[in-house]
Amino acid sequence: MTTHTAPLLETRRLTVSIGGNSVCRDLDLTLQAGERLAILGRNGAGKSTLLSVLAGLRAAQAGKVLLNGASYATLGPRKSALIRGWLPQARADAFASTVLEAALVGRHPHLDRWDWESAKDAQIVRAALKAVDLAEFEQREVQTLSGGERQRLAIATLLTQEPRLLLLDEPITHLDLKHQIAMLELFAAAAGDGGAGVAMVLHEPALAWRFCDRALLIHGDGRTETGATKEMLTAERLSALYQYPLQAIECDGRISFIPR
């Protein structure tokens, strides 16, 4: 006898728009544990808007978003935060803090209302800081960090939350090439070894091709396409998506896309 397991993330006939522009219409999408989904599209197509709807932070015009078969309203904020982690494009520091203190915020969904962070929580944070190459920075003031270091701190804070679903809006923004690849490998390990589901907005199709199993293309007029990465990320489809002719170049079994 087999048992049915609900997808980690599911949309049913999801319709989203912003400022009178349609982002998606009747989108049916599933993301299983261990899968990595790339979301691609032109600037202004609505990728961030859609991701915020998937994170339960913005209402859709129609349709449903489900985590493990339940709505955000049913789960409530705390239970949702134990499942879903959210990395926005931009963030602001509410007050001065050290890197360690900032990353400890990721543990709050696991704490009761009046609990303080424990030694175990600090251990989890230090492991996350090490994973993003910030192990030596824990006593640094956040305001002294570079843009790339602050981005890695945001990723470490998300990792300390230990969510089963990672929703990442341009997670490699501000990062140098070394850390771009390192963070993408970290997300791949979270999916492969940790069994997390990962959905991330990316601007580089070659990195999506390399690090993601599936792709969702947002055309900016309500049309979407979704499928296996190698099916979706072709020169023909991407040329139509970005409205500029691209050429695929293969090297050592990997694909890059360059302007013609």
Coordinates of C-alpha atoms in Angstrom, one line a residue:
M1 CA 0.0 0.0 0.0
T2 CA 1.4 3.4 -1.0
T3 CA 0.7 6.6 0.9
H4 CA 0.3 10.0 -0.8
T5 CA 2.7 12.7 0.4
A6 CA 1.7 16.3 -0.4
P7 CA 4.2 18.4 -2.3
L8 CA 6.4 20.6 -0.1
L9 CA 5.1 23.6 -2.1
E10 CA 2.1 23.6 -4.4
T11 CA 0.1 26.2 -6.3
R12 CA -3.3 25.6 -7.8
R13 CA -4.6 27.9 -10.5
L14 CA -2.6 30.7 -9.1
T15 CA -3.1 34.1 -10.6
V16 CA -0.9 37.0 -9.6
S17 CA -0.7 40.6 -10.9
I18 CA 0.9 43.8 -9.8
G19 CA 0.4 47.4 -10.9
G20 CA -2.1 46.1 -13.6
N21 CA 0.5 43.8 -15.0
S22 CA -0.1 40.0 -15.0
V23 CA 2.6 37.9 -13.6
C24 CA 1.0 34.5 -13.9
R25 CA -2.4 33.1 -14.8
D26 CA -3.8 29.8 -13.5
L27 CA -0.3 28.5 -12.5
D28 CA -0.2 24.9 -11.3
L29 CA 3.2 24.2 -9.8
T30 CA 4.6 21.6 -7.4
L31 CA 8.0 21.5 -5.7
Q32 CA 8.9 18.3 -3.9
A33 CA 11.5 17.8 -1.1
G34 CA 14.9 17.6 -2.7
E35 CA 14.0 19.6 -5.8
R36 CA 15.6 22.8 -7.0
L37 CA 13.6 25.2 -9.1
A38 CA 15.0 28.2 -10.9
I39 CA 12.7 31.2 -11.6
L40 CA 13.9 33.3 -14.6
G41 CA 12.5 36.3 -16.5
R42 CA 13.2 39.8 -17.6
N43 CA 13.4 42.8 -15.1
G44 CA 9.9 43.7 -14.1
A45 CA 8.4 40.5 -15.2
G46 CA 7.2 39.8 -11.6
K47 CA 9.6 37.2 -10.3
S48 CA 10.0 38.8 -6.9
T49 CA 6.3 39.4 -6.7
L50 CA 5.5 35.8 -7.4
L51 CA 8.1 34.6 -4.9
S52 CA 6.6 36.8 -2.2
V53 CA 3.2 35.2 -2.9
L54 CA 4.8 31.7 -2.6
A55 CA 6.2 32.9 0.7
G56 CA 2.8 33.9 2.0
L57 CA 3.8 37.5 2.2
R58 CA 1.5 38.9 -0.6
A59 CA -2.0 37.9 -1.5
A60 CA -2.7 36.4 -4.9
Q61 CA -5.6 37.5 -7.1
A62 CA -6.9 33.9 -7.3
G63 CA -5.8 30.4 -6.6
K64 CA -4.0 28.7 -3.7
V65 CA -0.5 28.3 -2.3
L66 CA -0.1 25.3 -0.1
L67 CA 2.8 24.1 2.1
N68 CA 2.6 20.3 2.7
G69 CA -1.0 20.5 1.6
A70 CA -2.0 23.3 4.0
S71 CA -2.5 27.0 3.4
Y72 CA -0.6 29.7 5.2
A73 CA -3.8 30.8 7.0
T74 CA -4.3 27.3 8.3
L75 CA -0.6 26.9 9.5
G76 CA -0.2 30.4 11.0
P77 CA 3.0 32.4 11.1
R78 CA 5.1 30.2 13.5
K79 CA 4.3 26.8 11.8
S80 CA 4.8 28.4 8.4
A81 CA 8.2 29.7 9.5
L82 CA 9.3 26.2 10.6
I83 CA 8.6 25.0 7.1
R84 CA 9.4 28.0 4.8
G85 CA 12.5 30.2 4.8
W86 CA 12.5 33.5 2.8
L87 CA 15.5 35.4 1.5
P88 CA 14.3 38.8 0.1
Q89 CA 16.3 40.9 -2.3
A90 CA 16.8 43.8 0.1
R91 CA 16.8 44.1 3.9
A92 CA 17.4 46.8 6.5
D93 CA 19.0 46.6 9.9
A94 CA 16.5 47.6 12.6
F95 CA 19.3 48.2 15.1
A96 CA 23.0 47.7 15.5
S97 CA 24.1 44.2 16.2
T98 CA 27.0 41.8 15.8
V99 CA 27.1 39.2 13.0
L100 CA 26.4 36.5 15.6
E101 CA 23.4 38.3 17.1
A102 CA 21.9 39.0 13.6
A103 CA 22.2 35.4 12.6
L104 CA 20.6 34.2 15.9
V105 CA 17.3 35.8 14.7
G106 CA 17.0 32.8 12.4
R107 CA 16.4 30.6 15.5
H108 CA 13.3 32.6 16.7
P109 CA 10.7 30.4 15.1
H110 CA 12.1 27.5 17.2
L111 CA 11.8 29.4 20.5
D112 CA 8.8 29.8 22.8
R113 CA 7.7 33.4 23.4
W114 CA 9.9 34.2 26.4
D115 CA 12.8 31.8 25.6
W116 CA 16.3 33.0 25.2
E117 CA 18.7 31.5 22.6
S118 CA 20.6 28.5 24.0
A119 CA 24.1 27.3 23.5
K120 CA 22.7 24.8 21.0
D121 CA 21.2 27.7 19.0
A122 CA 24.6 29.5 19.0
Q123 CA 26.2 26.3 17.8
I124 CA 23.8 26.1 14.9
V125 CA 24.5 29.7 14.0
R126 CA 28.3 29.2 14.1
A127 CA 27.9 26.2 11.8
A128 CA 25.9 28.4 9.4
L129 CA 28.5 31.2 9.5
K130 CA 31.2 28.7 8.8
A131 CA 29.2 27.4 5.8
V132 CA 29.0 30.9 4.3
D133 CA 32.7 31.7 5.0
L134 CA 32.0 34.1 7.9
A135 CA 33.3 32.1 10.8
E136 CA 35.8 34.8 11.8
F137 CA 33.2 37.6 11.6
E138 CA 30.8 36.7 14.5
Q139 CA 31.8 39.7 16.7
R140 CA 31.9 42.2 13.8
E141 CA 29.3 44.9 13.7
V142 CA 26.9 44.3 10.8
Q143 CA 27.2 47.8 9.6
T144 CA 30.9 47.2 8.9
L145 CA 30.3 44.4 6.4
S146 CA 30.5 44.8 2.7
G147 CA 27.5 44.1 0.5
G148 CA 28.7 40.6 -0.3
E149 CA 29.4 39.8 3.3
R150 CA 25.9 41.1 4.3
Q151 CA 24.4 38.9 1.6
R152 CA 26.2 35.8 3.0
L153 CA 25.1 36.8 6.5
A154 CA 21.5 36.9 5.3
I155 CA 22.0 33.4 3.9
A156 CA 23.5 32.2 7.2
T157 CA 20.5 33.6 9.1
L158 CA 18.2 31.7 6.7
L159 CA 20.2 28.5 7.3
T160 CA 19.9 28.8 11.1
Q161 CA 16.2 28.8 10.7
E162 CA 16.5 25.2 9.3
P163 CA 13.5 25.5 7.0
R164 CA 12.5 22.6 4.7
L165 CA 11.6 25.0 1.9
L166 CA 14.0 27.8 0.8
L167 CA 12.5 30.7 -1.2
L168 CA 15.5 32.8 -2.4
D169 CA 15.2 36.1 -4.3
E170 CA 18.4 36.7 -6.2
P171 CA 20.5 34.9 -3.5
I172 CA 23.9 35.5 -5.3
T173 CA 23.4 39.2 -5.7
H174 CA 26.6 41.2 -4.6
L175 CA 28.7 38.0 -4.4
D176 CA 32.0 37.5 -6.2
L177 CA 32.3 34.5 -8.5
K178 CA 33.9 32.3 -5.8
H179 CA 31.0 32.9 -3.4
Q180 CA 28.3 32.7 -6.1
I181 CA 29.4 29.1 -6.8
A182 CA 29.9 28.3 -3.1
M183 CA 26.4 29.5 -2.2
L184 CA 24.8 27.6 -5.1
E185 CA 26.6 24.5 -4.0
L186 CA 25.4 25.1 -0.5
F187 CA 21.8 25.3 -1.7
A188 CA 22.3 22.1 -3.8
A189 CA 23.6 20.3 -0.7
A190 CA 20.6 21.5 1.3
A191 CA 18.4 19.9 -1.3
G192 CA 20.5 16.8 -2.0
D193 CA 21.7 15.9 1.5
G194 CA 19.2 17.7 3.6
G195 CA 16.1 17.0 1.5
A196 CA 15.0 20.7 1.3
G197 CA 13.0 22.1 -1.5
V198 CA 14.7 25.2 -3.1
A199 CA 13.1 27.8 -5.4
M200 CA 15.3 30.7 -6.4
V201 CA 15.2 33.7 -8.7
L202 CA 18.4 33.7 -10.9
H203 CA 19.6 36.0 -13.6
E204 CA 22.2 33.7 -15.1
P205 CA 20.7 30.9 -17.2
A206 CA 23.9 28.9 -17.2
L207 CA 24.0 28.7 -13.4
A208 CA 20.3 27.7 -13.4
W209 CA 21.1 25.0 -15.9
R210 CA 24.0 23.7 -13.7
F211 CA 22.4 23.9 -10.3
C212 CA 18.6 23.4 -10.8
D213 CA 16.5 20.4 -11.7
R214 CA 13.5 22.5 -13.0
A215 CA 12.9 26.0 -14.3
L216 CA 9.9 28.3 -14.3
L217 CA 10.0 31.0 -17.0
I218 CA 8.0 34.2 -16.3
H219 CA 7.3 36.1 -19.5
G220 CA 5.8 39.2 -17.8
D221 CA 2.4 39.1 -19.6
G222 CA 0.8 36.3 -17.6
R223 CA 2.4 33.5 -19.6
T224 CA 4.6 31.0 -17.8
E225 CA 6.5 27.8 -18.8
T226 CA 7.7 25.2 -16.4
G227 CA 9.6 21.9 -16.9
A228 CA 12.9 20.1 -16.6
T229 CA 15.8 22.5 -16.8
K230 CA 17.4 21.0 -19.9
E231 CA 14.0 21.2 -21.6
M232 CA 13.3 24.8 -20.6
L233 CA 16.7 26.4 -20.9
T234 CA 17.4 26.4 -24.6
A235 CA 18.7 29.2 -26.7
E236 CA 15.3 29.4 -28.5
R237 CA 13.2 29.6 -25.3
L238 CA 15.6 32.0 -23.6
S239 CA 15.8 34.3 -26.6
A240 CA 12.0 34.6 -26.5
L241 CA 12.0 35.0 -22.7
Y242 CA 14.6 37.8 -22.7
Q243 CA 13.6 39.2 -26.1
Y244 CA 17.2 39.1 -27.3
P245 CA 18.9 36.4 -29.4
L246 CA 21.1 34.1 -27.4
Q247 CA 23.4 31.3 -28.5
A248 CA 24.2 28.1 -26.5
I249 CA 27.8 27.2 -26.0
E250 CA 28.7 23.7 -24.6
C251 CA 32.0 23.0 -22.8
D252 CA 32.8 20.0 -20.7
G253 CA 29.2 18.9 -20.6
R254 CA 27.9 22.2 -19.4
I255 CA 26.0 24.9 -21.2
S256 CA 26.5 28.7 -21.3
F257 CA 24.3 31.2 -23.1
I258 CA 25.9 34.3 -24.8
P259 CA 24.3 37.2 -26.7
R260 CA 24.5 36.8 -30.5

